[in-house]
Short mmCIF file of C-alpha atoms and ligand atoms in Angstrom, two decimals:
data_model
loop_
_atom_site.label_atom_id
_atom_site.label_comp_id
_atom_site.label_asym_id
_atom_site.label_seq_id
_atom_site.Cartn_x
_atom_site.Cartn_y
_atom_site.Cartn_z
CA MET X 1 -70.86 -3.98 50.72
CA LYS X 2 -70.69 -4.61 54.48
CA VAL X 3 -73.75 -3.31 56.26
CA LEU X 4 -74.60 -3.19 59.95
CA PHE X 5 -78.41 -3.16 59.96
CA LEU X 6 -80.11 -2.05 63.19
CA ASP X 7 -83.71 -2.63 64.29
CA GLN X 8 -85.09 -2.02 67.76
CA SER X 9 -87.80 -4.67 67.66
CA GLY X 10 -87.70 -8.32 68.57
CA LYS X 11 -91.14 -8.64 66.99
CA LEU X 12 -92.01 -9.38 63.42
CA GLY X 13 -93.82 -6.32 62.03
CA GLY X 14 -93.87 -5.00 58.46
CA ALA X 15 -90.66 -2.97 58.87
CA GLU X 16 -88.87 -6.10 60.09
CA LEU X 17 -90.21 -8.29 57.25
CA CYS X 18 -89.02 -5.64 54.81
CA LEU X 19 -85.57 -5.52 56.45
CA ALA X 20 -85.25 -9.32 56.43
CA ASP X 21 -85.74 -9.31 52.64
CA ILE X 22 -83.05 -6.64 52.21
CA ALA X 23 -80.61 -8.15 54.72
CA GLU X 24 -80.92 -11.54 53.02
CA HIS X 25 -79.47 -9.96 49.88
CA PHE X 26 -76.41 -8.74 51.85
CA LYS X 27 -76.12 -11.66 54.25
CA GLN X 28 -72.67 -12.89 53.19
CA THR X 29 -71.05 -9.70 54.46
CA SER X 30 -73.54 -8.05 56.81
CA LEU X 31 -75.05 -8.28 60.27
CA VAL X 32 -78.46 -7.39 61.69
CA GLY X 33 -78.24 -5.91 65.19
CA VAL X 34 -81.50 -6.21 67.16
CA PHE X 35 -82.16 -4.75 70.60
CA ASP X 36 -84.36 -7.58 71.80
CA GLU X 37 -84.75 -11.34 71.41
CA GLY X 38 -88.01 -12.53 69.82
CA THR X 39 -89.76 -13.68 66.67
CA PHE X 40 -87.78 -11.28 64.44
CA PRO X 41 -84.27 -12.54 65.31
CA GLN X 42 -85.66 -16.09 65.18
CA TYR X 43 -86.95 -15.43 61.67
CA LEU X 44 -83.55 -14.01 60.63
CA ARG X 45 -81.78 -17.12 61.93
CA GLN X 46 -84.14 -19.33 59.90
CA LEU X 47 -83.03 -17.40 56.82
CA GLU X 48 -79.39 -17.85 57.91
CA ILE X 49 -78.93 -14.09 58.20
CA PRO X 50 -76.26 -13.22 60.80
CA VAL X 51 -77.93 -11.58 63.80
CA LYS X 52 -76.67 -10.17 67.07
CA ILE X 53 -78.73 -9.12 70.08
CA PHE X 54 -77.22 -5.92 71.41
CA ASN X 55 -79.23 -5.44 74.54
CA LYS X 56 -81.47 -7.82 76.41
CA GLN X 57 -83.59 -5.06 77.97
CA THR X 58 -85.98 -3.29 75.63
CA LEU X 59 -85.82 0.50 75.70
CA GLN X 60 -89.19 1.10 77.28
CA VAL X 61 -90.64 3.72 74.95
CA GLN X 62 -94.02 3.62 73.24
CA LYS X 63 -94.38 5.17 69.80
CA ALA X 64 -96.80 7.84 71.02
CA SER X 65 -94.73 8.74 74.04
CA SER X 66 -91.49 10.63 73.98
CA LEU X 67 -88.33 9.22 72.49
CA LEU X 68 -86.77 11.49 75.11
CA ALA X 69 -87.81 8.96 77.71
CA GLY X 70 -85.45 6.58 75.94
CA LEU X 71 -82.76 9.22 75.72
CA LYS X 72 -83.11 9.98 79.41
CA SER X 73 -82.03 6.49 80.26
CA LEU X 74 -78.55 7.45 79.09
CA ASN X 75 -76.98 4.85 81.30
CA GLN X 76 -78.67 2.32 79.00
CA LEU X 77 -78.24 4.19 75.73
CA ILE X 78 -74.55 5.09 75.92
CA PRO X 79 -73.18 1.58 76.53
CA LEU X 80 -75.51 0.30 73.78
CA ALA X 81 -74.31 2.95 71.29
CA ALA X 82 -70.67 2.35 72.30
CA ALA X 83 -71.02 -1.41 71.72
CA ILE X 84 -72.65 -0.81 68.34
CA ALA X 85 -70.03 1.80 67.39
CA GLN X 86 -67.29 -0.69 68.22
CA CYS X 87 -68.97 -3.39 66.13
CA SER X 88 -69.68 -0.98 63.24
CA ARG X 89 -65.95 -0.43 62.64
CA GLN X 90 -65.99 -3.73 60.73
CA TYR X 91 -68.74 -2.46 58.42
CA ASP X 92 -69.03 0.16 55.70
CA LEU X 93 -72.17 1.77 57.08
CA ILE X 94 -74.89 1.74 59.73
CA TYR X 95 -78.42 1.18 58.40
CA ALA X 96 -81.12 2.11 60.94
CA ASN X 97 -84.54 0.59 60.24
CA THR X 98 -86.69 2.01 63.07
CA GLN X 99 -86.83 5.18 65.18
CA LYS X 100 -85.04 3.86 68.25
CA ALA X 101 -82.47 2.26 65.96
CA LEU X 102 -82.06 5.74 64.47
CA VAL X 103 -81.37 7.25 67.90
CA VAL X 104 -78.79 4.61 68.77
CA GLY X 105 -77.45 4.40 65.21
CA ALA X 106 -76.89 8.17 64.95
CA LEU X 107 -74.89 8.16 68.17
CA SER X 108 -72.89 5.09 67.10
CA SER X 109 -72.22 6.67 63.72
CA LEU X 110 -70.87 9.77 65.45
CA LEU X 111 -68.55 7.62 67.57
CA SER X 112 -67.33 5.31 64.81
CA ARG X 113 -67.53 7.80 61.91
CA ARG X 114 -69.39 5.26 59.82
CA PRO X 115 -72.03 6.79 57.50
CA LEU X 116 -75.63 6.53 58.66
CA VAL X 117 -78.50 5.37 56.45
CA TYR X 118 -82.11 5.57 57.65
CA HIS X 119 -84.91 3.45 56.22
CA LEU X 120 -88.00 5.51 56.92
CA HIS X 121 -91.03 3.24 57.41
CA ASP X 122 -93.22 5.88 59.06
CA ILE X 123 -95.25 8.94 58.28
CA VAL X 124 -93.71 11.57 60.52
CA SER X 125 -96.92 13.47 61.15
CA PRO X 126 -98.90 14.53 64.24
CA GLU X 127 -101.28 11.55 63.72
CA HIS X 128 -98.40 9.17 64.41
CA PHE X 129 -95.84 11.03 66.56
CA SER X 130 -95.74 13.67 69.28
CA ARG X 131 -94.04 16.99 68.46
CA ILE X 132 -90.92 16.15 70.41
CA ASN X 133 -90.60 12.74 68.75
CA ARG X 134 -90.99 14.34 65.32
CA ARG X 135 -88.26 16.78 66.16
CA ILE X 136 -85.90 14.04 67.37
CA ILE X 137 -86.52 11.90 64.28
CA ILE X 138 -85.97 14.79 61.88
CA THR X 139 -82.86 16.12 63.64
CA LEU X 140 -81.20 12.71 63.71
CA ALA X 141 -82.38 11.62 60.26
CA ASN X 142 -80.92 14.83 58.82
CA ARG X 143 -77.50 13.51 59.88
CA ALA X 144 -77.94 10.51 57.59
CA VAL X 145 -76.21 10.44 54.21
CA LEU X 146 -79.17 8.57 52.72
CA ILE X 147 -82.81 8.17 53.67
CA ILE X 148 -84.84 5.44 52.00
CA ALA X 149 -88.56 6.24 52.28
CA ASN X 150 -91.04 3.38 51.87
CA SER X 151 -93.48 5.58 49.89
CA GLN X 152 -93.93 9.02 48.40
CA ALA X 153 -96.32 9.75 51.29
CA SER X 154 -93.61 8.96 53.89
CA ARG X 155 -91.13 11.08 51.92
CA ASP X 156 -93.51 14.06 51.67
CA ALA X 157 -94.39 13.98 55.38
CA PHE X 158 -90.68 13.77 56.27
CA ILE X 159 -89.86 16.84 54.20
CA GLN X 160 -92.89 18.71 55.51
CA ALA X 161 -91.71 18.02 59.06
CA GLY X 162 -88.32 19.60 58.25
CA GLY X 163 -86.42 16.65 56.77
CA ARG X 164 -83.78 17.22 54.08
CA ALA X 165 -85.16 16.62 50.61
CA ASP X 166 -81.80 16.04 48.91
CA CYS X 167 -81.04 12.73 50.68
CA VAL X 168 -84.44 11.03 50.39
CA HIS X 169 -85.15 8.32 47.83
CA VAL X 170 -88.42 6.44 47.60
CA VAL X 171 -88.05 2.65 47.39
CA TYR X 172 -91.20 0.56 47.77
CA ASN X 173 -91.13 -2.74 49.65
CA GLY X 174 -90.23 -5.70 47.42
CA PHE X 175 -91.90 -9.12 47.36
CA ARG X 176 -91.22 -12.58 45.94
CA SER X 177 -94.38 -12.98 43.93
CA GLU X 178 -93.89 -16.75 43.77
CA ASP X 179 -94.44 -16.93 47.56
CA TYR X 180 -97.98 -15.64 47.06
CA ALA X 181 -99.20 -16.98 43.71
CA ASN X 182 -100.79 -20.45 43.78
CA SER X 183 -99.78 -20.93 47.41
CA ILE X 184 -102.78 -23.22 47.94
CA ASP X 185 -104.93 -25.46 45.68
CA SER X 186 -108.70 -25.23 45.65
CA ALA X 187 -109.27 -28.32 47.86
CA ALA X 188 -106.88 -26.99 50.51
CA GLN X 189 -108.55 -23.60 50.17
CA ARG X 190 -111.99 -25.13 50.91
CA GLN X 191 -110.49 -26.96 53.88
CA LEU X 192 -108.88 -23.78 55.25
CA ARG X 193 -112.14 -21.86 54.85
CA SER X 194 -114.04 -24.50 56.83
CA GLU X 195 -111.37 -24.42 59.51
CA VAL X 196 -111.38 -20.66 59.94
CA LEU X 197 -115.17 -20.50 59.78
CA SER X 198 -115.27 -23.34 62.34
CA LEU X 199 -117.66 -25.33 60.15
CA ASP X 200 -117.86 -28.94 61.21
CA SER X 201 -117.10 -31.65 58.66
CA ASN X 202 -120.74 -32.42 57.77
CA GLN X 203 -121.45 -28.73 57.12
CA SER X 204 -120.26 -28.56 53.53
CA ASP X 205 -122.37 -25.50 52.65
CA ASP X 206 -119.78 -22.75 52.75
CA THR X 207 -121.80 -19.83 51.39
CA SER X 208 -119.82 -17.26 53.32
CA PHE X 209 -118.21 -14.23 51.79
CA ILE X 210 -114.97 -13.92 53.74
CA VAL X 211 -113.37 -10.53 54.24
CA GLY X 212 -109.85 -10.85 55.64
CA HIS X 213 -108.08 -8.19 57.68
CA PHE X 214 -104.35 -8.81 58.14
CA SER X 215 -102.76 -6.45 60.63
CA ARG X 216 -101.55 -6.23 64.17
CA LEU X 217 -104.46 -5.30 66.44
CA SER X 218 -103.92 -1.60 67.06
CA PRO X 219 -106.40 1.32 67.12
CA TRP X 220 -104.96 3.04 64.03
CA LYS X 221 -105.12 -0.19 62.00
CA GLY X 222 -108.89 0.23 62.31
CA GLN X 223 -110.21 -3.31 62.80
CA HIS X 224 -113.21 -1.63 64.48
CA VAL X 225 -114.16 -0.05 61.13
CA LEU X 226 -114.51 -3.47 59.49
CA ILE X 227 -116.56 -4.79 62.42
CA GLU X 228 -118.82 -1.75 62.15
CA ALA X 229 -119.15 -2.26 58.38
CA LEU X 230 -120.41 -5.84 58.87
CA GLN X 231 -123.72 -4.50 60.21
CA TYR X 232 -124.45 -2.97 56.80
CA CYS X 233 -123.48 -6.12 54.86
CA PRO X 234 -125.52 -9.26 54.09
CA GLU X 235 -125.65 -11.85 56.90
CA ASN X 236 -123.25 -14.26 55.20
CA VAL X 237 -120.37 -11.75 55.19
CA THR X 238 -117.78 -12.87 57.74
CA ALA X 239 -114.64 -11.04 58.89
CA LEU X 240 -111.34 -12.74 59.72
CA LEU X 241 -109.06 -10.65 61.92
CA VAL X 242 -105.56 -12.01 61.43
CA GLY X 243 -102.86 -10.54 63.65
CA ASP X 244 -102.02 -9.94 67.26
CA ALA X 245 -101.55 -6.94 69.54
CA LEU X 246 -97.78 -6.76 68.97
CA PHE X 247 -97.12 -3.74 71.14
CA GLY X 248 -99.36 -4.37 74.14
CA GLU X 249 -102.60 -2.84 72.81
CA GLN X 250 -104.71 -5.10 75.06
CA ASP X 251 -107.31 -2.38 75.75
CA TYR X 252 -108.04 -2.21 72.03
CA VAL X 253 -108.43 -6.00 71.84
CA GLN X 254 -110.96 -5.84 74.68
CA GLN X 255 -112.74 -2.99 72.91
CA LEU X 256 -112.99 -5.04 69.69
CA ARG X 257 -114.38 -8.07 71.51
CA GLN X 258 -116.90 -5.84 73.27
CA GLN X 259 -117.91 -4.26 69.96
CA VAL X 260 -118.47 -7.71 68.43
CA LYS X 261 -120.59 -8.71 71.41
CA SER X 262 -122.73 -5.59 71.50
CA LEU X 263 -123.38 -5.78 67.73
CA LYS X 264 -124.17 -9.50 68.14
CA LEU X 265 -121.62 -10.44 65.52
CA GLU X 266 -119.98 -13.31 67.42
CA ASN X 267 -120.67 -15.74 64.55
CA ARG X 268 -119.42 -13.37 61.90
CA VAL X 269 -116.07 -12.18 63.32
CA LYS X 270 -113.18 -14.60 63.84
CA PHE X 271 -110.04 -13.60 65.73
CA LEU X 272 -107.24 -15.80 64.38
CA GLY X 273 -104.26 -14.23 66.20
CA PHE X 274 -100.81 -14.01 64.60
CA ARG X 275 -100.38 -16.42 61.65
CA SER X 276 -97.46 -17.40 59.47
CA ASP X 277 -99.57 -18.73 56.58
CA ILE X 278 -100.54 -15.32 55.20
CA PRO X 279 -100.45 -16.22 51.46
CA GLN X 280 -102.71 -19.25 52.03
CA LEU X 281 -105.14 -17.33 54.22
CA MET X 282 -105.30 -14.36 51.86
CA SER X 283 -105.93 -16.68 48.91
CA ALA X 284 -108.79 -18.30 50.83
CA CYS X 285 -110.50 -14.93 51.39
CA ASP X 286 -113.00 -13.39 48.97
CA LEU X 287 -111.77 -9.87 49.72
CA VAL X 288 -108.99 -8.30 51.80
CA ALA X 289 -109.81 -5.09 53.66
CA HIS X 290 -107.24 -2.57 54.84
CA THR X 291 -108.87 -0.05 57.18
CA SER X 292 -106.19 2.14 58.76
CA THR X 293 -107.66 5.28 60.25
CA ALA X 294 -104.36 7.21 60.04
CA PRO X 295 -102.31 7.40 56.82
CA GLU X 296 -100.59 4.07 56.17
CA PRO X 297 -96.89 4.60 55.40
CA PHE X 298 -96.81 1.79 52.82
CA GLY X 299 -99.11 -1.16 53.63
CA ARG X 300 -97.49 -4.51 52.80
CA VAL X 301 -100.81 -6.31 53.25
CA ILE X 302 -102.30 -4.43 50.31
CA VAL X 303 -99.58 -5.65 47.93
CA GLU X 304 -99.67 -9.16 49.40
CA ALA X 305 -103.40 -9.43 48.72
CA MET X 306 -102.80 -8.29 45.14
CA LEU X 307 -100.07 -10.90 44.66
CA CYS X 308 -102.45 -13.60 45.94
CA GLY X 309 -105.01 -12.51 43.34
CA THR X 310 -107.53 -11.56 46.03
CA PRO X 311 -109.48 -8.31 45.53
CA VAL X 312 -108.46 -5.59 47.98
CA VAL X 313 -110.12 -2.49 49.40
CA ALA X 314 -107.92 0.01 51.24
CA ALA X 315 -108.31 3.19 53.27
CA ALA X 316 -107.53 6.17 51.03
CA ALA X 317 -104.61 7.82 52.80
CA GLY X 318 -100.82 7.72 52.78
CA GLY X 319 -99.03 5.02 50.81
CA ALA X 320 -102.26 3.10 50.08
CA ILE X 321 -103.17 5.75 47.50
CA GLU X 322 -99.94 4.99 45.62
CA LEU X 323 -100.63 1.25 45.67
CA VAL X 324 -104.27 1.13 44.55
CA ASP X 325 -105.69 2.52 41.34
CA PRO X 326 -109.41 2.63 42.28
CA GLY X 327 -111.67 0.52 40.06
CA ARG X 328 -108.67 -0.86 38.16
CA THR X 329 -106.47 -2.59 40.75
CA GLY X 330 -108.68 -2.38 43.85
CA TRP X 331 -110.92 0.00 45.74
CA LEU X 332 -110.32 2.93 48.07
CA THR X 333 -112.71 4.18 50.75
CA PRO X 334 -112.35 7.18 53.09
CA PRO X 335 -110.54 6.20 56.32
CA GLY X 336 -112.99 5.37 59.10
CA ASP X 337 -116.03 5.27 56.78
CA ALA X 338 -117.73 1.96 57.64
CA LYS X 339 -120.70 2.54 55.31
CA ALA X 340 -118.48 3.16 52.28
CA LEU X 341 -116.52 0.02 53.16
CA ALA X 342 -119.75 -1.99 53.42
CA GLU X 343 -120.75 -0.75 49.97
CA VAL X 344 -117.51 -2.01 48.42
CA ILE X 345 -117.82 -5.35 50.24
CA THR X 346 -121.39 -5.77 48.96
CA THR X 347 -120.43 -4.77 45.42
CA CYS X 348 -117.60 -7.33 45.37
CA GLN X 349 -119.97 -9.96 46.72
CA ASN X 350 -122.64 -9.19 44.10
CA GLN X 351 -120.26 -8.78 41.18
CA PRO X 352 -117.59 -11.47 41.62
CA ASP X 353 -116.64 -11.43 37.93
CA TRP X 354 -115.80 -7.75 38.07
CA ALA X 355 -113.95 -8.20 41.38
CA ASN X 356 -111.89 -11.00 39.82
CA VAL X 357 -111.00 -8.92 36.77
CA VAL X 358 -109.80 -6.12 39.06
CA ALA X 359 -107.84 -8.62 41.18
CA ASP X 360 -106.17 -10.09 38.07
CA GLN X 361 -105.15 -6.63 36.89
CA ALA X 362 -103.81 -5.82 40.35
CA LYS X 363 -101.79 -9.03 40.45
CA ALA X 364 -100.20 -8.45 37.05
CA GLN X 365 -99.24 -4.91 38.03
CA ALA X 366 -97.98 -5.84 41.51
CA VAL X 367 -95.71 -8.60 40.15
CA ARG X 368 -93.96 -5.98 38.00
CA ARG X 369 -94.02 -3.06 40.40
CA PHE X 370 -92.89 -4.67 43.66
CA ASN X 371 -90.28 -7.13 42.48
CA LEU X 372 -87.86 -7.90 45.32
CA GLU X 373 -84.85 -8.37 43.06
CA THR X 374 -85.35 -4.95 41.49
CA VAL X 375 -85.83 -3.35 44.92
CA ASN X 376 -82.68 -4.98 46.30
CA ALA X 377 -80.72 -3.86 43.23
CA ASP X 378 -81.99 -0.28 43.77
CA ILE X 379 -80.93 -0.37 47.41
CA ALA X 380 -77.53 -1.86 46.56
CA ARG X 381 -77.01 0.94 44.02
CA LEU X 382 -77.96 3.65 46.54
CA LEU X 383 -75.63 2.15 49.17
CA GLY X 384 -72.88 1.72 46.58
CA ASN X 385 -73.05 5.44 45.78
CA ILE X 386 -72.28 6.23 49.44
CA LYS X 387 -69.24 4.00 49.43
CA GLN X 388 -67.98 5.70 46.32
CA GLN X 389 -68.51 9.20 47.75
CA LYS X 390 -66.30 8.21 50.70
CA ARG X 391 -63.33 7.36 48.48
N1 UDP M 1 -98.57 -10.39 59.19
C1 UDP M 1 -98.19 -11.68 59.55
N2 UDP M 1 -99.02 -12.36 60.40
C2 UDP M 1 -100.15 -11.84 60.92
C3 UDP M 1 -100.53 -10.51 60.54
C4 UDP M 1 -99.71 -9.82 59.67
O1 UDP M 1 -97.16 -12.20 59.10
O2 UDP M 1 -100.83 -12.51 61.67
C5 UDP M 1 -97.69 -9.66 58.26
C6 UDP M 1 -98.39 -9.20 56.99
O3 UDP M 1 -98.47 -10.26 56.06
C7 UDP M 1 -97.49 -8.05 56.55
C8 UDP M 1 -96.97 -7.49 57.87
O4 UDP M 1 -97.26 -8.47 58.87
O5 UDP M 1 -96.40 -8.52 55.77
C9 UDP M 1 -97.62 -6.18 58.25
O6 UDP M 1 -97.06 -5.20 57.45
P1 UDP M 1 -97.83 -3.87 57.04
O7 UDP M 1 -96.87 -3.10 56.24
O8 UDP M 1 -99.11 -4.17 56.38
O9 UDP M 1 -98.19 -3.14 58.40
P2 UDP M 1 -97.33 -2.82 59.74
O10 UDP M 1 -97.86 -3.71 60.80
O11 UDP M 1 -95.90 -3.04 59.44
O12 UDP M 1 -97.63 -1.37 60.03
C1 GLC M 2 -94.16 0.07 58.73
C2 GLC M 2 -95.43 0.75 58.23
C3 GLC M 2 -96.10 -0.02 57.11
C4 GLC M 2 -95.10 -0.45 56.06
C5 GLC M 2 -93.95 -1.21 56.70
C6 GLC M 2 -92.89 -1.63 55.69
O1 GLC M 2 -94.39 -0.96 59.60
O2 GLC M 2 -96.35 0.95 59.29
O3 GLC M 2 -97.09 0.78 56.49
O4 GLC M 2 -95.71 -1.22 55.08
O5 GLC M 2 -93.33 -0.40 57.67
O6 GLC M 2 -92.29 -0.51 55.06
#
């Protein structure tokens, strides 16, 4: 199977990490086309996945603004689509992984008559997209022969927005559980905790309860909810904010720092920026909190925490509801509800044995449910069906 994967982003977000795992499976015969240089193509090269940068200038469109703005710059879009169409003639199909990749991919597919596949990583709802963007996504995605939705929630929102139900298949993200389990021994874990808590070497009394938050800094990822929750938690509860503002959300970063200052939480909130040692950091945390204020399409961080054996609390909306069985494999709290989040944090702190039992159950289930090999086999089967239909 020869696949031309397309992704608009040069940055390494969840959709790109998911694509890298799929593309690795097809790397002998496939190519990943990216519209911008950056950490994502660098990551692909490290994995020896063939990658090609199709355009050095990023299409300047924010998610909340109109995709039309991108379409208007036709003098940029048409040569890009023509170049991709030309390249796609050597492949069996075009696999678009993001919305702008869908726009360009749909046009290229029209030109080269290669079938279009869309991997839907988003919830196409008013909370995430303007009306015009929803309409563009649905119209173009309905031209695809196959849509792979990253959760039932993403699938349902797509259909509710007018998407075709007959082409959509839900495939969860897959993970290599061995990358997460036992990624760090207990001595290294103690060392990492001291480092992130900025304890000096003669301060061996780490009595902190560390709540980790692993997401790009963005208003809908809700880091502010965790900061707010800290006020209602015991003094030794500390929050680690791991992640960067990937898409220029500098105002939100300022807002978070201001919030920390005005609540006098400077000693209890640590901004770690973007990190590549996620399994180690998650394993060193006592609890992982996911706090998105809008429905999360899937939520890789929730599964990653489970695979590390760290208890996880998530915001009860979107894909997170499919991932967490409350009280059995984690906890769910209403999105934006800082007091409810504080209650779960305090319960996990006071009842570590229970929290560990829940985390163990979550880990056992996640290893089975989100196995990368199974996911890649499912995707290969779905793509294989398209090739057969063409014959
Ligand atoms: N992540 C990372 N470094 C960071 C913060 C996050 O590698 O500093 C990873 C995280 O482990 C996860 C992904 O980024 O695999 C985020 O994916 P998720 O589906 O949770 O959210 P997204 O940002 O894609 O909406
Ligand atoms: C997107 C979504 C996230 C999901 C990821 C992988 O980035 O925002 O929820 O986990 O794609 O499918």
